[in-house]
Coordinates of C-alpha atoms in Angstrom, one line a residue:
Chain A
M1 CA 59.6 176.5 276.9
M2 CA 62.7 176.1 278.9
N3 CA 64.3 178.5 281.2
V4 CA 67.5 180.2 280.2
D5 CA 70.1 180.8 282.9
A6 CA 73.4 182.4 282.5
T7 CA 75.4 179.2 282.5
N8 CA 73.3 177.7 279.8
N9 CA 75.2 176.8 276.7
N10 CA 72.3 175.3 274.9
I11 CA 70.8 176.6 271.6
V12 CA 67.2 177.2 272.1
L13 CA 64.7 177.9 269.3
S14 CA 61.1 179.2 270.5
N15 CA 58.3 179.4 267.9
V16 CA 60.8 180.5 265.2
G17 CA 59.1 181.4 261.8
M18 CA 60.8 182.8 258.7
I19 CA 59.1 184.5 255.8
F20 CA 61.3 185.9 252.9
P21 CA 59.6 188.9 251.8
G22 CA 59.2 189.8 248.1
E23 CA 56.7 189.6 245.3
Q24 CA 56.1 185.9 245.9
Q25 CA 56.5 185.7 249.7
V26 CA 58.2 182.4 250.8
E27 CA 57.5 181.0 254.2
A28 CA 60.5 179.0 254.8
L29 CA 60.0 178.0 258.5
R30 CA 56.8 177.9 260.7
D31 CA 56.7 177.5 264.5
V32 CA 60.0 175.8 265.0
S33 CA 60.9 175.0 268.5
F34 CA 63.5 172.8 269.9
T35 CA 66.7 172.8 272.0
I36 CA 70.2 171.7 271.1
R37 CA 72.3 170.9 274.1
D38 CA 75.9 171.8 274.7
K39 CA 78.4 169.5 272.8
E40 CA 75.5 167.6 271.1
F41 CA 75.7 166.5 267.5
V42 CA 72.3 167.2 265.9
S43 CA 71.4 166.6 262.3
L44 CA 68.6 168.5 260.5
V45 CA 67.1 166.2 257.8
G46 CA 64.3 167.1 255.5
P47 CA 63.3 167.3 251.8
S48 CA 64.7 170.2 249.5
G49 CA 63.2 173.5 250.5
C50 CA 62.4 172.7 254.1
G51 CA 64.4 175.5 255.4
K52 CA 67.3 173.5 256.8
S53 CA 69.9 176.0 255.5
T54 CA 67.7 178.8 256.6
L55 CA 67.8 177.5 260.1
L56 CA 71.6 177.4 260.2
R57 CA 71.7 181.0 258.7
L58 CA 69.3 182.0 261.6
V59 CA 71.2 180.4 264.4
S60 CA 74.4 182.1 263.3
G61 CA 72.7 185.4 263.1
L62 CA 73.4 185.8 259.3
I63 CA 69.6 186.5 258.9
A64 CA 66.9 187.4 261.6
P65 CA 63.7 185.4 262.2
T66 CA 60.4 187.0 261.2
T67 CA 58.9 185.6 264.4
G68 CA 60.0 183.7 267.5
E69 CA 63.3 183.8 269.3
I70 CA 66.5 182.1 269.2
S71 CA 69.0 182.0 272.1
V72 CA 72.6 180.8 271.6
R73 CA 74.6 180.1 274.8
S74 CA 72.2 182.6 276.6
K75 CA 72.9 185.3 274.0
T76 CA 71.2 186.6 270.8
P77 CA 72.7 185.0 267.6
A78 CA 74.2 188.4 266.7
Q79 CA 76.0 188.5 270.2
A80 CA 77.2 185.0 269.7
Q81 CA 78.4 185.8 266.2
A82 CA 80.2 188.9 267.7
D83 CA 81.9 186.6 270.2
V84 CA 82.9 184.3 267.3
D85 CA 80.9 181.3 268.7
F86 CA 80.4 179.8 265.2
G87 CA 82.4 177.9 262.8
F88 CA 80.7 177.5 259.4
V89 CA 81.2 174.7 256.8
F90 CA 79.4 175.3 253.5
Q91 CA 78.4 172.7 250.8
E92 CA 81.2 174.3 248.7
P93 CA 84.5 174.4 250.3
V94 CA 84.9 178.2 249.6
L95 CA 88.5 178.2 249.9
F96 CA 90.6 181.0 248.6
P97 CA 92.6 179.9 245.5
W98 CA 95.6 182.3 246.1
L99 CA 96.4 180.9 249.6
T100 CA 97.8 177.4 250.4
A101 CA 95.9 174.9 252.4
L102 CA 97.8 176.0 255.5
E103 CA 97.3 179.7 254.8
N104 CA 93.6 179.1 254.2
V105 CA 93.4 177.5 257.7
I106 CA 95.0 180.4 259.3
L107 CA 93.1 183.1 257.6
P108 CA 90.4 183.4 260.3
I109 CA 93.1 183.9 262.9
Q110 CA 94.5 186.8 260.7
I111 CA 90.9 188.3 260.4
L112 CA 90.3 188.1 264.1
G113 CA 93.6 189.7 264.9
K114 CA 93.6 190.7 268.7
R115 CA 90.2 188.9 269.1
S116 CA 91.8 185.5 268.1
P117 CA 91.7 182.9 271.0
V118 CA 94.9 181.4 269.6
K119 CA 98.3 182.9 270.4
D120 CA 100.4 184.0 267.4
Q121 CA 103.3 181.7 268.1
E122 CA 100.9 178.8 268.3
V123 CA 98.8 179.4 265.2
I124 CA 101.1 177.6 262.7
A125 CA 101.5 174.6 264.9
Y126 CA 97.8 174.3 265.7
A127 CA 96.9 174.7 261.9
R128 CA 99.3 171.9 261.1
Q129 CA 97.8 169.7 263.7
L130 CA 94.2 170.4 262.4
L131 CA 95.5 169.6 258.9
A132 CA 96.8 166.4 260.4
D133 CA 93.6 165.7 262.1
V134 CA 91.7 165.7 258.8
E135 CA 94.5 163.6 257.3
L136 CA 96.0 166.2 255.2
S137 CA 99.5 166.2 256.5
G138 CA 102.0 166.9 253.6
F139 CA 99.5 169.0 251.8
E140 CA 100.0 172.1 253.7
K141 CA 101.8 174.0 250.8
H142 CA 99.2 172.8 248.2
Y143 CA 96.9 175.3 246.5
P144 CA 93.1 174.5 246.4
E145 CA 93.4 173.9 242.7
Q146 CA 95.7 171.1 243.3
L147 CA 93.4 169.3 245.9
S148 CA 90.4 167.0 245.2
G149 CA 86.9 168.0 246.3
G150 CA 87.1 165.9 249.5
M151 CA 90.4 167.3 250.3
K152 CA 89.2 170.9 249.9
Q153 CA 86.2 170.2 252.1
R154 CA 88.6 168.7 254.8
V155 CA 90.7 172.1 254.6
A156 CA 87.5 173.9 255.1
I157 CA 86.7 171.9 258.1
A158 CA 90.2 172.6 259.7
R159 CA 89.6 176.2 258.8
A160 CA 86.4 176.4 260.6
L161 CA 88.0 174.8 263.8
I162 CA 91.0 176.9 263.9
Y163 CA 89.5 179.6 266.3
H164 CA 88.0 177.0 268.6
P165 CA 84.4 177.9 267.8
P166 CA 82.1 176.1 270.6
I167 CA 79.4 175.7 267.7
L168 CA 80.1 174.1 264.5
L169 CA 77.4 174.7 261.7
M170 CA 77.7 172.4 258.7
D171 CA 75.4 172.9 255.6
E172 CA 75.4 169.8 253.7
P173 CA 79.2 169.7 253.8
F174 CA 79.5 166.4 251.9
G175 CA 76.6 166.8 249.7
A176 CA 78.7 167.4 246.5
L177 CA 81.1 164.6 247.1
D178 CA 80.9 161.1 245.9
E179 CA 79.7 158.1 248.1
F180 CA 83.1 156.8 249.0
T181 CA 84.5 160.2 249.9
R182 CA 81.5 161.0 251.8
D183 CA 81.7 157.8 253.9
R184 CA 85.4 158.4 254.6
L185 CA 84.7 162.0 255.8
N186 CA 81.7 160.9 257.9
L187 CA 84.2 158.8 259.8
L188 CA 86.8 161.5 259.8
L189 CA 84.4 164.1 261.2
L190 CA 83.3 161.7 264.1
H191 CA 87.0 161.3 265.0
V192 CA 87.6 165.1 264.9
W193 CA 84.5 165.8 266.9
E194 CA 85.4 163.3 269.6
K195 CA 88.6 165.4 269.9
I196 CA 87.1 168.9 269.8
R197 CA 83.7 168.2 271.4
A198 CA 81.9 171.3 270.0
T199 CA 78.2 171.4 269.4
I200 CA 77.5 170.4 265.7
I201 CA 74.5 171.2 263.9
F202 CA 74.7 169.3 260.6
V203 CA 72.3 169.7 257.7
T204 CA 71.9 166.8 255.3
H205 CA 69.7 165.1 252.7
S206 CA 70.9 161.7 253.8
I207 CA 69.1 159.7 256.5
T208 CA 72.0 157.2 256.8
E209 CA 74.5 160.1 257.3
A210 CA 72.4 161.8 259.9
L211 CA 71.9 158.4 261.9
F212 CA 75.5 157.5 261.6
L213 CA 76.8 160.8 262.9
S214 CA 74.3 162.4 265.4
D215 CA 73.1 162.1 268.8
R216 CA 69.6 163.3 267.7
V217 CA 68.0 163.8 264.3
V218 CA 65.5 166.7 263.8
M219 CA 63.0 165.8 261.0
L220 CA 61.7 168.7 259.1
S221 CA 58.6 168.6 256.8
S222 CA 58.8 170.5 253.4
R223 CA 57.8 174.2 252.9
P224 CA 57.1 175.6 255.3
G225 CA 59.6 173.9 257.4
R226 CA 58.0 172.4 260.6
V227 CA 59.4 170.0 263.1
M228 CA 58.1 166.5 262.3
S229 CA 59.7 164.6 264.8
I230 CA 63.0 164.5 266.9
V231 CA 64.6 161.1 266.9
D232 CA 67.1 160.0 269.6
V233 CA 69.9 157.9 268.1
P234 CA 70.6 155.1 270.4
F235 CA 74.0 153.8 269.1
E236 CA 77.0 153.9 271.3
R237 CA 80.1 156.0 270.6
P238 CA 82.7 155.9 269.4
R239 CA 80.9 154.5 266.3
T240 CA 82.3 152.5 263.3
F241 CA 80.8 151.6 260.1
D242 CA 79.9 148.4 261.5
V243 CA 76.9 150.2 263.2
R244 CA 75.4 150.8 259.9
F245 CA 75.0 147.1 259.2
T246 CA 73.1 146.4 262.4
Q247 CA 69.4 145.6 262.2
E248 CA 68.7 148.4 264.6
F249 CA 70.2 151.0 262.2
T250 CA 68.4 149.5 259.2
E251 CA 65.1 149.5 261.1
L252 CA 65.6 153.1 262.3
T253 CA 66.6 154.1 258.8
A254 CA 63.5 152.6 257.4
E255 CA 61.4 154.3 260.0
L256 CA 62.7 157.6 259.3
R257 CA 62.4 157.3 255.5
H258 CA 58.8 156.0 255.9
M259 CA 58.0 159.1 258.0
L260 CA 59.4 161.5 255.3
Q261 CA 57.5 159.7 252.5
L262 CA 54.3 159.6 254.5
R263 CA 54.5 163.3 255.2
E264 CA 55.3 164.0 251.4
V265 CA 52.1 161.9 250.5
A266 CA 50.1 163.8 253.0
D267 CA 51.3 167.1 251.7
D268 CA 50.6 166.2 248.1
G269 CA 47.1 165.2 249.1
Q270 CA 46.3 168.7 250.5
P271 CA 43.9 170.8 248.4
Chain B
M1 CA 105.1 152.6 221.5
M2 CA 106.5 153.5 224.8
A3 CA 109.7 154.9 223.6
N4 CA 107.9 157.1 221.2
H5 CA 105.7 158.5 224.0
D6 CA 108.8 159.1 226.1
N7 CA 110.4 161.0 223.2
V8 CA 107.4 163.4 222.9
K9 CA 107.6 164.1 226.7
K10 CA 111.4 164.9 226.6
K11 CA 111.1 167.7 224.0
S12 CA 112.4 170.8 225.5
P13 CA 110.0 173.7 226.0
I14 CA 112.0 175.9 223.5
I15 CA 111.7 173.3 220.8
H16 CA 108.0 172.9 221.6
T17 CA 107.4 176.7 221.3
L18 CA 109.2 176.9 218.2
S19 CA 107.3 174.2 216.6
E20 CA 104.1 175.7 217.8
W21 CA 104.9 179.0 216.1
F22 CA 106.5 177.5 212.9
P23 CA 103.4 177.6 210.8
A24 CA 102.8 181.3 211.6
I25 CA 106.3 182.2 210.9
L26 CA 106.3 180.3 207.7
L27 CA 103.1 182.1 206.6
F28 CA 104.7 185.5 207.5
L29 CA 107.9 184.8 205.5
G30 CA 105.9 183.4 202.5
T31 CA 103.7 186.6 202.4
I32 CA 106.8 188.9 202.5
V33 CA 108.5 186.9 199.6
L34 CA 105.2 186.8 197.6
W35 CA 104.9 190.6 198.2
Q36 CA 108.4 191.3 197.1
I37 CA 108.0 189.2 193.9
L38 CA 104.6 190.8 193.0
V39 CA 105.8 194.5 193.6
T40 CA 109.0 193.8 191.4
V41 CA 107.2 191.8 188.6
L42 CA 104.1 194.1 188.4
K43 CA 106.4 197.2 188.6
V44 CA 104.0 198.8 191.4
P45 CA 105.0 202.5 191.9
R46 CA 106.8 202.9 195.3
Y47 CA 104.4 205.5 196.5
V48 CA 101.5 203.1 196.1
L49 CA 103.1 200.0 197.6
P50 CA 106.7 199.8 198.5
S51 CA 108.4 196.5 198.5
P52 CA 109.5 194.9 201.8
L53 CA 113.1 195.6 200.9
N54 CA 112.2 199.4 200.4
I55 CA 110.6 199.4 203.9
L56 CA 113.7 197.5 205.5
E57 CA 116.0 200.1 203.8
I58 CA 114.1 203.0 205.4
I59 CA 114.0 201.2 208.9
I60 CA 117.8 200.7 208.7
K61 CA 118.4 204.2 207.5
R62 CA 116.0 205.9 210.0
G63 CA 116.2 203.2 212.7
I64 CA 117.5 205.4 215.6
D65 CA 115.0 208.2 214.9
L66 CA 112.0 205.7 214.6
V67 CA 113.1 204.2 217.9
I68 CA 113.1 207.7 219.7
Q69 CA 109.7 208.6 218.0
V70 CA 108.2 205.4 219.2
G71 CA 109.7 206.0 222.5
W72 CA 107.7 209.2 222.9
T73 CA 104.6 207.5 221.9
M74 CA 105.2 204.7 224.4
L75 CA 105.9 207.4 227.2
E76 CA 102.6 209.0 226.4
A77 CA 100.8 205.5 226.3
I78 CA 102.3 204.4 229.6
M79 CA 101.5 207.6 231.4
G80 CA 97.9 207.4 230.0
F81 CA 97.7 203.8 230.9
A82 CA 98.7 204.4 234.5
L83 CA 96.4 207.4 234.9
G84 CA 93.4 205.8 233.2
A85 CA 93.8 202.4 234.8
G86 CA 94.6 204.1 238.3
V87 CA 91.4 206.2 238.2
A88 CA 89.3 203.2 236.9
F89 CA 90.6 201.0 239.7
I90 CA 89.7 203.6 242.4
A91 CA 86.3 204.2 240.9
A92 CA 85.6 200.5 240.8
S93 CA 86.6 200.1 244.4
I94 CA 84.3 202.9 245.5
F95 CA 81.3 201.5 243.2
V96 CA 81.5 198.2 245.0
H97 CA 81.2 199.8 248.3
V98 CA 78.6 202.6 247.5
R99 CA 76.0 201.5 245.2
L100 CA 74.5 205.0 244.8
I101 CA 77.9 206.4 243.4
E102 CA 77.9 203.6 240.9
R103 CA 74.2 204.2 239.9
S104 CA 75.0 207.9 239.4
M105 CA 78.4 207.6 237.6
L106 CA 78.3 204.3 235.6
P107 CA 75.8 205.5 232.9
W108 CA 78.1 208.5 232.2
A109 CA 81.0 206.3 232.1
I110 CA 79.3 204.4 229.4
V111 CA 78.3 207.6 227.5
L112 CA 82.1 208.6 227.7
E113 CA 83.0 205.2 226.3
T114 CA 80.6 205.5 223.2
V115 CA 82.1 209.0 222.2
P116 CA 84.6 208.2 219.4
I117 CA 88.0 209.1 220.7
V118 CA 88.9 210.7 217.3
A119 CA 86.1 213.1 217.9
I120 CA 87.4 214.1 221.3
A121 CA 91.2 214.4 220.4
P122 CA 91.0 217.8 218.4
L123 CA 89.0 219.2 221.4
L124 CA 91.6 218.1 223.9
T125 CA 94.5 219.5 221.8
I126 CA 92.7 223.0 221.8
W127 CA 92.4 222.8 225.5
L128 CA 95.7 221.2 226.5
G129 CA 98.0 222.3 223.6
F130 CA 100.3 220.4 221.6
G131 CA 102.5 218.9 224.1
L132 CA 102.4 215.5 226.1
A133 CA 99.2 216.4 228.0
P134 CA 96.4 215.7 225.5
K135 CA 98.1 212.4 224.3
V136 CA 98.2 211.2 228.0
V137 CA 94.7 212.1 228.6
I138 CA 93.4 210.5 225.5
A139 CA 95.4 207.3 226.2
A140 CA 93.9 207.4 229.7
I141 CA 90.3 207.7 228.4
V142 CA 90.6 204.6 226.2
C143 CA 92.0 202.6 229.1
F144 CA 89.5 203.8 231.7
F145 CA 86.5 201.9 230.6
P146 CA 87.7 198.2 230.2
V147 CA 89.5 198.4 233.5
L148 CA 86.5 200.0 235.3
V149 CA 84.2 197.3 234.2
N150 CA 86.4 194.4 234.7
T151 CA 87.6 195.5 238.1
T152 CA 84.0 196.1 239.3
R153 CA 83.2 192.6 238.0
G154 CA 86.2 191.1 239.7
L155 CA 85.6 192.7 243.1
R156 CA 82.0 191.3 242.9
S157 CA 83.2 187.9 241.8
V158 CA 83.5 186.8 245.4
A159 CA 81.2 183.8 246.5
P160 CA 78.3 184.9 248.8
Q161 CA 79.4 182.3 251.2
A162 CA 82.9 183.7 251.3
L163 CA 81.2 187.0 252.3
E164 CA 79.1 185.2 254.9
L165 CA 82.3 183.6 256.3
M166 CA 83.8 186.9 256.7
H167 CA 80.7 188.3 258.4
L168 CA 80.8 185.4 260.9
L169 CA 84.4 186.6 261.9
S170 CA 83.2 190.1 262.1
A171 CA 85.7 191.1 259.4
S172 CA 85.8 194.9 258.7
R173 CA 85.2 196.2 255.3
W174 CA 89.0 196.8 254.8
Q175 CA 89.7 193.2 255.7
V176 CA 87.1 192.0 253.3
Y177 CA 88.5 194.3 250.5
F178 CA 92.0 193.5 251.0
R179 CA 91.9 189.9 251.9
V180 CA 89.1 188.7 249.7
R181 CA 87.8 191.2 247.1
L182 CA 91.1 192.3 245.8
P183 CA 92.7 189.0 245.3
S184 CA 89.7 187.6 243.7
A185 CA 89.6 190.5 241.3
T186 CA 93.3 190.5 240.3
P187 CA 92.7 187.9 237.4
F188 CA 89.9 190.2 236.1
I189 CA 92.1 193.3 236.5
F190 CA 94.9 191.9 234.6
S191 CA 92.7 190.6 231.6
A192 CA 91.6 194.2 231.4
L193 CA 95.1 195.7 231.7
K194 CA 96.2 193.6 228.7
V195 CA 93.4 195.0 226.6
A196 CA 94.2 198.5 227.9
S197 CA 97.9 198.2 227.0
S198 CA 97.3 197.8 223.4
L199 CA 94.3 200.4 223.5
S200 CA 96.7 203.1 225.1
V201 CA 99.2 202.9 222.3
I202 CA 96.4 203.4 219.8
G203 CA 95.0 206.3 221.9
A204 CA 98.5 208.0 221.9
I205 CA 98.9 207.7 218.2
V206 CA 95.2 208.9 217.4
A207 CA 96.1 212.0 219.6
E208 CA 99.4 212.6 217.8
F209 CA 97.5 212.7 214.6
T210 CA 95.5 215.9 215.7
G211 CA 98.7 217.8 216.4
A212 CA 102.1 216.9 217.5
D213 CA 105.7 217.5 216.6
R214 CA 107.0 214.1 217.6
G215 CA 105.9 210.5 218.2
I216 CA 105.2 207.7 215.8
G217 CA 101.9 209.1 215.0
Y218 CA 103.5 212.3 213.9
V219 CA 105.9 210.3 211.7
V220 CA 103.0 208.4 210.1
V221 CA 101.0 211.7 209.4
S222 CA 103.9 213.6 207.9
A223 CA 105.0 210.6 205.8
S224 CA 101.5 210.4 204.3
Y225 CA 101.6 214.1 203.4
R226 CA 104.8 213.6 201.4
L227 CA 103.5 210.3 199.9
D228 CA 106.6 208.6 201.5
T229 CA 104.7 205.3 201.6
A230 CA 107.8 203.3 202.7
L231 CA 108.2 205.4 205.8
L232 CA 104.5 205.2 206.4
F233 CA 104.9 201.3 206.5
A234 CA 107.9 201.6 208.8
G235 CA 105.9 203.8 211.1
I236 CA 103.0 201.3 211.1
T237 CA 105.4 198.5 211.8
F238 CA 106.9 200.4 214.9
S239 CA 103.6 201.3 216.1
S240 CA 102.4 197.8 216.2
L241 CA 105.6 196.6 217.8
A242 CA 105.0 199.3 220.5
G243 CA 101.7 197.8 221.3
V244 CA 103.0 194.2 221.3
V245 CA 105.9 195.1 223.6
F246 CA 103.6 196.9 226.0
Y247 CA 101.2 193.9 225.9
Q248 CA 104.0 191.5 226.6
I249 CA 105.3 193.5 229.6
I250 CA 101.7 193.5 231.2
S251 CA 101.5 189.8 230.3
G252 CA 104.9 189.1 232.2
L253 CA 103.8 191.1 235.1
E254 CA 100.6 189.0 235.1
R255 CA 102.5 185.7 235.3
L256 CA 104.5 187.2 238.1
I257 CA 101.7 188.4 240.4
L258 CA 99.0 185.8 239.6
Y259 CA 101.3 183.0 241.1
W260 CA 98.6 180.6 242.3
P261 CA 97.5 177.7 240.0
G262 CA 94.2 178.2 238.0
A263 CA 94.5 182.0 238.6
R264 CA 94.8 183.3 235.0
L265 CA 91.5 183.8 233.2
P266 CA 91.2 182.1 229.8
E267 CA 92.3 184.6 227.0

């Protein structure tokens, strides 16, 4: 276990376990320990039901772990949440249909009120700039109903970034999109990330997506979720799509896929 | 082919609406004409079934009085609507925040709903007299339930992720209510208000049956005592007009307030 000092901006999970109570107890996570460094892009990959989303909710303090400890920037998740350290992007865009794209992006600032890190005069300009960053200039006054799925998700990303959260949690944000849109948004997310340099925890099913985006990939096994392996991604940044066609990328993808499948087979073989 | 397509597109909205309604209007006029012919040919007595012309005659002769009477009924209906919908809205807002209150009160609201309004009306007349009050209360009772149920459902229609988002921002209950729950609920509320608007007119008329000296319900009852069937028909016509007008007012308000695309629930 690593020491936590006051200047530490890492996210540290120590022996985290999560059991959802109820008639049929579900053990979602068991003995999960790893550290996410400040400004690092980490993906969580694993089969359905391996507790990836649960991990995000634990880190952000939406739920509390059954066992173990989580430290976020040397604080408890609840304290970090109170300090508005988290931006969250869900699989569904969760935009409010009665607000325009611009108004949706600004909403968090209005909720935060005095706690907002962005000054009132600067909010609209900054929101417009964020929409431009996600390539939505000219769509400020469109309502969610008038936007495509990919566009809505880009608005959701801009909204998550408006209050400068040091940590961005993304729960399969592109999982519901078609492959072309997903590829485009992957590239766009990298561009945005180079600019904002927040810590990103990115949950996905896709090994390709995880390898293309991340500094490190955390491989989780299926229920209960355990850390199978943590893989360093060697590709240089800034990355382009070309990296996905290199032999190194293909080999790494195959290796990770193999690891997941082996694990699945081993699990199936259990009595 | 292309030219034809363009023609269809260029049709003005008014013409389009007219052509949409044309079959319904034609059926209505056809029925009226057939009715007139049958009554005349078969020599049906006026007190059994008056002809459309008899009814029109009464409407022209007593038009101003009928408008005044239906005005009273509308006043009762609107006051009852405001009271019933208002109380229902507040109750729903409390329900969403305090489950215990919902669990203790909702079953009784359902019981109240199942009591036939015709059975309560005489009781309220005894308690509240022959004036405006019992009519307003009965109109309020019939409005209460649909607004309560739909508003509660609407306030709960918020996606769990939206609530998580608010939680991450440490939003207060008020902020969640006014910025998320209430706007999400407005489409549901309006769909209930439209139902309630027609119901409130019916409630007011039923209340007038049990004791009143004015209102369109009073006109209908006294006409039936005198076997003045033509006046009865005129009364029926005006009461349904009152319901339609109220419904259209609420519909218009809905179009105004639910401005965002995709807001209105399907009918």
